[in-house]
mmCIF file with all atom_site columns, C-alpha atoms in Angstrom:
data_model
loop_
_atom_site.group_PDB
_atom_site.id
_atom_site.type_symbol
_atom_site.label_atom_id
_atom_site.label_alt_id
_atom_site.label_comp_id
_atom_site.label_asym_id
_atom_site.label_entity_id
_atom_site.label_seq_id
_atom_site.pdbx_PDB_ins_code
_atom_site.Cartn_x
_atom_site.Cartn_y
_atom_site.Cartn_z
_atom_site.occupancy
_atom_site.B_iso_or_equiv
_atom_site.pdbx_formal_charge
_atom_site.auth_seq_id
_atom_site.auth_comp_id
_atom_site.auth_asym_id
_atom_site.auth_atom_id
_atom_site.pdbx_PDB_model_num
ATOM 1   C CA . MET A 1 1   ? 0.000  0.000  0.000   1.00 47.00 ? 30  MET A CA 1
ATOM 2   C CA . ALA A 1 2   ? 2.782  2.444  0.844   1.00 53.00 ? 31  ALA A CA 1
ATOM 3   C CA . ARG A 1 3   ? 4.506  1.923  -2.514  1.00 59.00 ? 32  ARG A CA 1
ATOM 4   C CA . SER A 1 4   ? 1.353  2.536  -4.539  1.00 62.00 ? 33  SER A CA 1
ATOM 5   C CA . LEU A 1 5   ? 0.610  5.594  -2.428  1.00 67.00 ? 34  LEU A CA 1
ATOM 6   C CA . SER A 1 6   ? 4.074  6.989  -3.120  1.00 79.00 ? 35  SER A CA 1
ATOM 7   C CA . PHE A 1 7   ? 3.650  6.566  -6.881  1.00 83.00 ? 36  PHE A CA 1
ATOM 8   C CA . ILE A 1 8   ? 0.283  8.320  -6.726  1.00 88.00 ? 37  ILE A CA 1
ATOM 9   C CA . TYR A 1 9   ? 1.989  11.046 -4.699  1.00 88.00 ? 38  TYR A CA 1
ATOM 10  C CA . LEU A 1 10  ? 4.748  11.392 -7.323  1.00 90.00 ? 39  LEU A CA 1
ATOM 11  C CA . PHE A 1 11  ? 2.324  11.419 -10.260 1.00 92.00 ? 40  PHE A CA 1
ATOM 12  C CA . VAL A 1 12  ? 0.244  14.127 -8.560  1.00 93.00 ? 41  VAL A CA 1
ATOM 13  C CA . ILE A 1 13  ? 3.361  16.250 -8.029  1.00 94.00 ? 42  ILE A CA 1
ATOM 14  C CA . LEU A 1 14  ? 4.394  15.671 -11.638 1.00 94.00 ? 43  LEU A CA 1
ATOM 15  C CA . ALA A 1 15  ? 0.953  16.478 -13.067 1.00 95.00 ? 44  ALA A CA 1
ATOM 16  C CA . ILE A 1 16  ? 0.361  19.605 -10.983 1.00 96.00 ? 45  ILE A CA 1
ATOM 17  C CA . SER A 1 17  ? 3.873  20.904 -11.660 1.00 96.00 ? 46  SER A CA 1
ATOM 18  C CA . TYR A 1 18  ? 3.575  20.234 -15.405 1.00 95.00 ? 47  TYR A CA 1
ATOM 19  C CA . ILE A 1 19  ? 0.229  22.034 -15.564 1.00 96.00 ? 48  ILE A CA 1
ATOM 20  C CA . GLY A 1 20  ? 1.682  24.845 -13.451 1.00 95.00 ? 49  GLY A CA 1
ATOM 21  C CA . GLY A 1 21  ? 4.497  25.260 -15.953 1.00 94.00 ? 50  GLY A CA 1
ATOM 22  C CA . ALA A 1 22  ? 2.007  25.299 -18.823 1.00 92.00 ? 51  ALA A CA 1
ATOM 23  C CA . LEU A 1 23  ? -0.051 27.967 -17.050 1.00 94.00 ? 52  LEU A CA 1
ATOM 24  C CA . LEU A 1 24  ? 3.070  29.940 -16.237 1.00 93.00 ? 53  LEU A CA 1
ATOM 25  C CA . PHE A 1 25  ? 3.773  30.108 -19.966 1.00 92.00 ? 54  PHE A CA 1
ATOM 26  C CA . ARG A 1 26  ? 0.666  32.229 -20.438 1.00 91.00 ? 55  ARG A CA 1
ATOM 27  C CA . GLU A 1 27  ? 1.745  34.794 -17.864 1.00 90.00 ? 56  GLU A CA 1
ATOM 28  C CA . TRP A 1 28  ? 5.321  35.580 -18.933 1.00 88.00 ? 57  TRP A CA 1
ATOM 29  C CA . PRO A 1 29  ? 6.552  37.379 -22.043 1.00 87.00 ? 58  PRO A CA 1
ATOM 30  C CA . ILE A 1 30  ? 8.261  35.216 -24.672 1.00 84.00 ? 59  ILE A CA 1
ATOM 31  C CA . THR A 1 31  ? 11.660 36.916 -24.308 1.00 82.00 ? 60  THR A CA 1
ATOM 32  C CA . SER A 1 32  ? 11.852 36.032 -20.620 1.00 84.00 ? 61  SER A CA 1
ATOM 33  C CA . LEU A 1 33  ? 10.677 32.513 -21.367 1.00 87.00 ? 62  LEU A CA 1
ATOM 34  C CA . GLU A 1 34  ? 13.386 31.976 -23.949 1.00 87.00 ? 63  GLU A CA 1
ATOM 35  C CA . GLN A 1 35  ? 16.039 32.661 -21.323 1.00 87.00 ? 64  GLN A CA 1
ATOM 36  C CA . ILE A 1 36  ? 14.487 30.332 -18.739 1.00 90.00 ? 65  ILE A CA 1
ATOM 37  C CA . VAL A 1 37  ? 13.716 27.569 -21.223 1.00 90.00 ? 66  VAL A CA 1
ATOM 38  C CA . GLY A 1 38  ? 17.215 27.999 -22.657 1.00 87.00 ? 67  GLY A CA 1
ATOM 39  C CA . LEU A 1 39  ? 18.669 27.339 -19.219 1.00 88.00 ? 68  LEU A CA 1
ATOM 40  C CA . TYR A 1 40  ? 16.632 24.135 -18.954 1.00 90.00 ? 69  TYR A CA 1
ATOM 41  C CA . ASP A 1 41  ? 17.250 22.860 -22.485 1.00 87.00 ? 70  ASP A CA 1
ATOM 42  C CA . GLN A 1 42  ? 18.841 24.944 -25.224 1.00 87.00 ? 71  GLN A CA 1
ATOM 43  C CA . ARG A 1 43  ? 17.649 22.580 -27.930 1.00 85.00 ? 72  ARG A CA 1
ATOM 44  C CA . VAL A 1 44  ? 14.082 23.841 -27.491 1.00 85.00 ? 73  VAL A CA 1
ATOM 45  C CA . VAL A 1 45  ? 15.098 27.456 -28.122 1.00 84.00 ? 74  VAL A CA 1
ATOM 46  C CA . LYS A 1 46  ? 18.070 27.139 -30.494 1.00 82.00 ? 75  LYS A CA 1
ATOM 47  C CA . GLY A 1 47  ? 17.268 23.852 -32.219 1.00 77.00 ? 76  GLY A CA 1
ATOM 48  C CA . ALA A 1 48  ? 20.199 22.072 -33.847 1.00 72.00 ? 77  ALA A CA 1
ATOM 49  C CA . ASP A 1 49  ? 22.557 24.972 -33.011 1.00 79.00 ? 78  ASP A CA 1
ATOM 50  C CA . ALA A 1 50  ? 22.453 24.139 -29.301 1.00 77.00 ? 79  ALA A CA 1
ATOM 51  C CA . SER A 1 51  ? 25.290 22.494 -27.448 1.00 81.00 ? 80  SER A CA 1
ATOM 52  C CA . ILE A 1 52  ? 25.071 18.737 -27.004 1.00 81.00 ? 81  ILE A CA 1
ATOM 53  C CA . TRP A 1 53  ? 26.329 19.065 -23.417 1.00 84.00 ? 82  TRP A CA 1
ATOM 54  C CA . SER A 1 54  ? 23.575 21.411 -22.282 1.00 86.00 ? 83  SER A CA 1
ATOM 55  C CA . PRO A 1 55  ? 20.973 18.760 -21.295 1.00 88.00 ? 84  PRO A CA 1
ATOM 56  C CA . ILE A 1 56  ? 23.622 16.561 -19.695 1.00 90.00 ? 85  ILE A CA 1
ATOM 57  C CA . LEU A 1 57  ? 24.902 19.526 -17.677 1.00 91.00 ? 86  LEU A CA 1
ATOM 58  C CA . VAL A 1 58  ? 21.373 20.374 -16.511 1.00 92.00 ? 87  VAL A CA 1
ATOM 59  C CA . THR A 1 59  ? 20.737 16.759 -15.474 1.00 92.00 ? 88  THR A CA 1
ATOM 60  C CA . PHE A 1 60  ? 24.029 16.648 -13.552 1.00 93.00 ? 89  PHE A CA 1
ATOM 61  C CA . SER A 1 61  ? 23.274 19.968 -11.872 1.00 95.00 ? 90  SER A CA 1
ATOM 62  C CA . PHE A 1 62  ? 19.851 18.781 -10.681 1.00 95.00 ? 91  PHE A CA 1
ATOM 63  C CA . ILE A 1 63  ? 21.359 15.509 -9.414  1.00 95.00 ? 92  ILE A CA 1
ATOM 64  C CA . THR A 1 64  ? 24.233 17.341 -7.708  1.00 96.00 ? 93  THR A CA 1
ATOM 65  C CA . LEU A 1 65  ? 21.885 19.825 -6.055  1.00 96.00 ? 94  LEU A CA 1
ATOM 66  C CA . ALA A 1 66  ? 19.673 16.993 -4.800  1.00 95.00 ? 95  ALA A CA 1
ATOM 67  C CA . MET A 1 67  ? 22.654 15.053 -3.451  1.00 94.00 ? 96  MET A CA 1
ATOM 68  C CA . ILE A 1 68  ? 24.063 18.116 -1.677  1.00 95.00 ? 97  ILE A CA 1
ATOM 69  C CA . LEU A 1 69  ? 20.716 19.019 -0.119  1.00 94.00 ? 98  LEU A CA 1
ATOM 70  C CA . SER A 1 70  ? 20.146 15.427 1.001   1.00 92.00 ? 99  SER A CA 1
ATOM 71  C CA . LYS A 1 71  ? 23.322 15.504 3.103   1.00 92.00 ? 100 LYS A CA 1
ATOM 72  C CA . TYR A 1 72  ? 21.878 18.060 5.525   1.00 90.00 ? 101 TYR A CA 1
ATOM 73  C CA . LYS A 1 73  ? 18.851 17.085 7.565   1.00 87.00 ? 102 LYS A CA 1
ATOM 74  C CA . ARG A 1 74  ? 17.597 20.644 8.045   1.00 91.00 ? 103 ARG A CA 1
ATOM 75  C CA . VAL A 1 75  ? 17.250 21.390 4.326   1.00 92.00 ? 104 VAL A CA 1
ATOM 76  C CA . ARG A 1 76  ? 16.290 17.919 3.137   1.00 89.00 ? 105 ARG A CA 1
ATOM 77  C CA . PHE A 1 77  ? 12.620 18.930 2.873   1.00 89.00 ? 106 PHE A CA 1
ATOM 78  C CA . ILE A 1 78  ? 13.536 21.162 -0.093  1.00 94.00 ? 107 ILE A CA 1
ATOM 79  C CA . LEU A 1 79  ? 14.264 18.101 -2.260  1.00 93.00 ? 108 LEU A CA 1
ATOM 80  C CA . MET A 1 80  ? 10.674 17.578 -3.371  1.00 93.00 ? 109 MET A CA 1
ATOM 81  C CA . PHE A 1 81  ? 10.452 21.287 -4.161  1.00 95.00 ? 110 PHE A CA 1
ATOM 82  C CA . ILE A 1 82  ? 13.500 20.921 -6.426  1.00 96.00 ? 111 ILE A CA 1
ATOM 83  C CA . GLY A 1 83  ? 11.836 17.917 -8.100  1.00 95.00 ? 112 GLY A CA 1
ATOM 84  C CA . ALA A 1 84  ? 8.633  19.893 -8.581  1.00 96.00 ? 113 ALA A CA 1
ATOM 85  C CA . ALA A 1 85  ? 10.633 22.818 -9.986  1.00 96.00 ? 114 ALA A CA 1
ATOM 86  C CA . LYS A 1 86  ? 12.160 20.479 -12.583 1.00 95.00 ? 115 LYS A CA 1
ATOM 87  C CA . CYS A 1 87  ? 8.642  19.353 -13.536 1.00 96.00 ? 116 CYS A CA 1
ATOM 88  C CA . VAL A 1 88  ? 7.495  23.001 -13.808 1.00 96.00 ? 117 VAL A CA 1
ATOM 89  C CA . LEU A 1 89  ? 10.385 23.649 -16.178 1.00 94.00 ? 118 LEU A CA 1
ATOM 90  C CA . PHE A 1 90  ? 9.316  20.563 -18.126 1.00 94.00 ? 119 PHE A CA 1
ATOM 91  C CA . GLY A 1 91  ? 5.774  21.946 -18.489 1.00 94.00 ? 120 GLY A CA 1
ATOM 92  C CA . LEU A 1 92  ? 7.042  25.415 -19.349 1.00 94.00 ? 121 LEU A CA 1
ATOM 93  C CA . SER A 1 93  ? 9.457  24.064 -21.965 1.00 92.00 ? 122 SER A CA 1
ATOM 94  C CA . SER A 1 94  ? 6.830  21.759 -23.448 1.00 91.00 ? 123 SER A CA 1
ATOM 95  C CA . THR A 1 95  ? 4.356  24.596 -23.883 1.00 92.00 ? 124 THR A CA 1
ATOM 96  C CA . TYR A 1 96  ? 7.045  26.821 -25.362 1.00 90.00 ? 125 TYR A CA 1
ATOM 97  C CA . PHE A 1 97  ? 8.095  23.984 -27.677 1.00 87.00 ? 126 PHE A CA 1
ATOM 98  C CA . LEU A 1 98  ? 4.551  23.480 -28.948 1.00 88.00 ? 127 LEU A CA 1
ATOM 99  C CA . SER A 1 99  ? 3.778  27.190 -29.254 1.00 89.00 ? 128 SER A CA 1
ATOM 100 C CA . THR A 1 100 ? 6.779  27.916 -31.460 1.00 84.00 ? 129 THR A CA 1
ATOM 101 C CA . GLY A 1 101 ? 5.392  25.686 -34.191 1.00 80.00 ? 130 GLY A CA 1
ATOM 102 C CA . MET A 1 102 ? 7.723  22.732 -33.861 1.00 75.00 ? 131 MET A CA 1
ATOM 103 C CA . LYS A 1 103 ? 6.655  19.447 -35.363 1.00 80.00 ? 132 LYS A CA 1
ATOM 104 C CA . LEU A 1 104 ? 4.279  17.406 -33.253 1.00 83.00 ? 133 LEU A CA 1
ATOM 105 C CA . VAL A 1 105 ? 6.213  14.269 -34.226 1.00 81.00 ? 134 VAL A CA 1
ATOM 106 C CA . MET A 1 106 ? 9.337  15.675 -32.589 1.00 83.00 ? 135 MET A CA 1
ATOM 107 C CA . TYR A 1 107 ? 7.326  16.424 -29.462 1.00 86.00 ? 136 TYR A CA 1
ATOM 108 C CA . THR A 1 108 ? 5.710  12.992 -29.227 1.00 87.00 ? 137 THR A CA 1
ATOM 109 C CA . VAL A 1 109 ? 8.739  10.903 -30.195 1.00 88.00 ? 138 VAL A CA 1
ATOM 110 C CA . TRP A 1 110 ? 11.613 12.866 -28.713 1.00 87.00 ? 139 TRP A CA 1
ATOM 111 C CA . TRP A 1 111 ? 10.642 15.516 -26.193 1.00 88.00 ? 140 TRP A CA 1
ATOM 112 C CA . PHE A 1 112 ? 7.685  14.371 -24.101 1.00 92.00 ? 141 PHE A CA 1
ATOM 113 C CA . PRO A 1 113 ? 8.447  10.695 -23.355 1.00 94.00 ? 142 PRO A CA 1
ATOM 114 C CA . PHE A 1 114 ? 12.056 11.231 -22.351 1.00 94.00 ? 143 PHE A CA 1
ATOM 115 C CA . GLN A 1 115 ? 11.418 14.387 -20.353 1.00 93.00 ? 144 GLN A CA 1
ATOM 116 C CA . PHE A 1 116 ? 8.490  12.686 -18.616 1.00 95.00 ? 145 PHE A CA 1
ATOM 117 C CA . MET A 1 117 ? 10.595 9.644  -17.681 1.00 96.00 ? 146 MET A CA 1
ATOM 118 C CA . GLY A 1 118 ? 13.467 11.885 -16.593 1.00 94.00 ? 147 GLY A CA 1
ATOM 119 C CA . CYS A 1 119 ? 11.231 13.988 -14.367 1.00 95.00 ? 148 CYS A CA 1
ATOM 120 C CA . LEU A 1 120 ? 9.585  10.913 -12.866 1.00 95.00 ? 149 LEU A CA 1
ATOM 121 C CA . LEU A 1 121 ? 12.951 9.282  -12.147 1.00 95.00 ? 150 LEU A CA 1
ATOM 122 C CA . PHE A 1 122 ? 14.225 12.512 -10.622 1.00 96.00 ? 151 PHE A CA 1
ATOM 123 C CA . LEU A 1 123 ? 11.154 12.661 -8.375  1.00 94.00 ? 152 LEU A CA 1
ATOM 124 C CA . ILE A 1 124 ? 11.793 9.047  -7.365  1.00 93.00 ? 153 ILE A CA 1
ATOM 125 C CA . LEU A 1 125 ? 15.410 9.993  -6.586  1.00 93.00 ? 154 LEU A CA 1
ATOM 126 C CA . CYS A 1 126 ? 14.187 12.886 -4.434  1.00 93.00 ? 155 CYS A CA 1
ATOM 127 C CA . THR A 1 127 ? 11.798 10.524 -2.656  1.00 90.00 ? 156 THR A CA 1
ATOM 128 C CA . VAL A 1 128 ? 14.580 8.030  -1.960  1.00 89.00 ? 157 VAL A CA 1
ATOM 129 C CA . LEU A 1 129 ? 16.832 10.795 -0.641  1.00 90.00 ? 158 LEU A CA 1
ATOM 130 C CA . ASN A 1 130 ? 14.060 12.221 1.532   1.00 87.00 ? 159 ASN A CA 1
ATOM 131 C CA . PRO A 1 131 ? 11.194 9.739  2.046   1.00 81.00 ? 160 PRO A CA 1
ATOM 132 C CA . PRO A 1 132 ? 7.748  11.275 2.594   1.00 77.00 ? 161 PRO A CA 1
ATOM 133 C CA . PHE A 1 133 ? 6.155  10.998 6.017   1.00 68.00 ? 162 PHE A CA 1
ATOM 134 C CA . PHE A 1 134 ? 3.898  8.100  5.035   1.00 65.00 ? 163 PHE A CA 1
ATOM 135 C CA . THR A 1 135 ? 6.774  5.888  3.826   1.00 64.00 ? 164 THR A CA 1
ATOM 136 C CA . ALA A 1 136 ? 9.539  6.837  6.237   1.00 57.00 ? 165 ALA A CA 1
ATOM 137 C CA . PRO A 1 137 ? 10.334 3.960  8.554   1.00 59.00 ? 166 PRO A CA 1
ATOM 138 C CA . ALA A 1 138 ? 9.615  4.866  12.170  1.00 54.00 ? 167 ALA A CA 1
ATOM 139 C CA . HIS A 1 139 ? 12.242 2.595  13.695  1.00 51.00 ? 168 HIS A CA 1
ATOM 140 C CA . LYS A 1 140 ? 15.159 3.151  11.301  1.00 57.00 ? 169 LYS A CA 1
ATOM 141 C CA . LYS A 1 141 ? 17.383 6.195  11.421  1.00 57.00 ? 170 LYS A CA 1
ATOM 142 C CA . GLU A 1 142 ? 19.216 5.464  8.161   1.00 65.00 ? 171 GLU A CA 1
ATOM 143 C CA . ARG A 1 143 ? 17.714 6.102  4.736   1.00 66.00 ? 172 ARG A CA 1
ATOM 144 C CA . PRO A 1 144 ? 17.806 3.286  2.173   1.00 68.00 ? 173 PRO A CA 1
ATOM 145 C CA . LEU A 1 145 ? 20.329 4.810  -0.227  1.00 79.00 ? 174 LEU A CA 1
ATOM 146 C CA . SER A 1 146 ? 21.251 1.628  -2.089  1.00 85.00 ? 175 SER A CA 1
ATOM 147 C CA . THR A 1 147 ? 19.020 2.567  -5.039  1.00 87.00 ? 176 THR A CA 1
ATOM 148 C CA . VAL A 1 148 ? 20.562 6.026  -5.550  1.00 92.00 ? 177 VAL A CA 1
ATOM 149 C CA . PRO A 1 149 ? 23.339 4.868  -7.957  1.00 94.00 ? 178 PRO A CA 1
ATOM 150 C CA . LEU A 1 150 ? 20.789 2.855  -9.935  1.00 94.00 ? 179 LEU A CA 1
ATOM 151 C CA . LEU A 1 151 ? 18.469 5.863  -10.271 1.00 94.00 ? 180 LEU A CA 1
ATOM 152 C CA . ILE A 1 152 ? 21.335 8.142  -11.304 1.00 94.00 ? 181 ILE A CA 1
ATOM 153 C CA . GLY A 1 153 ? 22.419 5.549  -13.870 1.00 95.00 ? 182 GLY A CA 1
ATOM 154 C CA . LEU A 1 154 ? 18.879 5.313  -15.239 1.00 95.00 ? 183 LEU A CA 1
ATOM 155 C CA . LEU A 1 155 ? 18.685 9.098  -15.496 1.00 94.00 ? 184 LEU A CA 1
ATOM 156 C CA . LEU A 1 156 ? 21.905 9.165  -17.480 1.00 93.00 ? 185 LEU A CA 1
ATOM 157 C CA . ILE A 1 157 ? 20.784 6.290  -19.740 1.00 95.00 ? 186 ILE A CA 1
ATOM 158 C CA . ILE A 1 158 ? 17.535 8.124  -20.480 1.00 95.00 ? 187 ILE A CA 1
ATOM 159 C CA . GLN A 1 159 ? 19.539 11.259 -21.228 1.00 92.00 ? 188 GLN A CA 1
ATOM 160 C CA . LEU A 1 160 ? 21.784 9.383  -23.660 1.00 92.00 ? 189 LEU A CA 1
ATOM 161 C CA . LEU A 1 161 ? 18.801 7.734  -25.373 1.00 93.00 ? 190 LEU A CA 1
ATOM 162 C CA . GLU A 1 162 ? 17.151 11.125 -25.691 1.00 91.00 ? 191 GLU A CA 1
ATOM 163 C CA . LEU A 1 163 ? 20.274 12.620 -27.255 1.00 89.00 ? 192 LEU A CA 1
ATOM 164 C CA . THR A 1 164 ? 20.524 9.709  -29.676 1.00 90.00 ? 193 THR A CA 1
ATOM 165 C CA . ILE A 1 165 ? 16.906 10.023 -30.807 1.00 90.00 ? 194 ILE A CA 1
ATOM 166 C CA . TYR A 1 166 ? 17.239 13.797 -31.039 1.00 87.00 ? 195 TYR A CA 1
ATOM 167 C CA . HIS A 1 167 ? 20.129 13.471 -33.480 1.00 85.00 ? 196 HIS A CA 1
ATOM 168 C CA . PHE A 1 168 ? 18.219 10.960 -35.606 1.00 86.00 ? 197 PHE A CA 1
ATOM 169 C CA . ILE A 1 169 ? 15.152 13.194 -35.774 1.00 83.00 ? 198 ILE A CA 1
ATOM 170 C CA . THR A 1 170 ? 16.942 16.457 -36.553 1.00 75.00 ? 199 THR A CA 1
#
């Protein structure tokens, strides 16, 4: 029961954050959005002219920030906020991507599935690093961190698959 509840919890965070990013798109001017979306993924703004290392650098920076924050008990609660912020950027970038007239095939084959899996895996990583109150063991003081390398590896594999498909599509 606790595992299914945590996945519902993660999907709710992902869905609300994605929709929040899509709604945020309506409120900001395009020039400001290009800068923010460009920080998240330059390929959405610049297309084929973007650096190949940009998405890998962003993934590493999110992972590094989560790992650093998980070391300190007093700021560990911020981890889910960081995960939700990544999902907001996903929603914001997706809406920007679709509004600029890009091909829907690129969105459905390349952008959405890999960004969705990446955001979900990052949320799972944040949950492992800081378990929610309903899954945290009451009698253990240590967190189960044995899955952290696996999750980081999966995030990097998804990133490499995304880069591969991106280069075949463009």
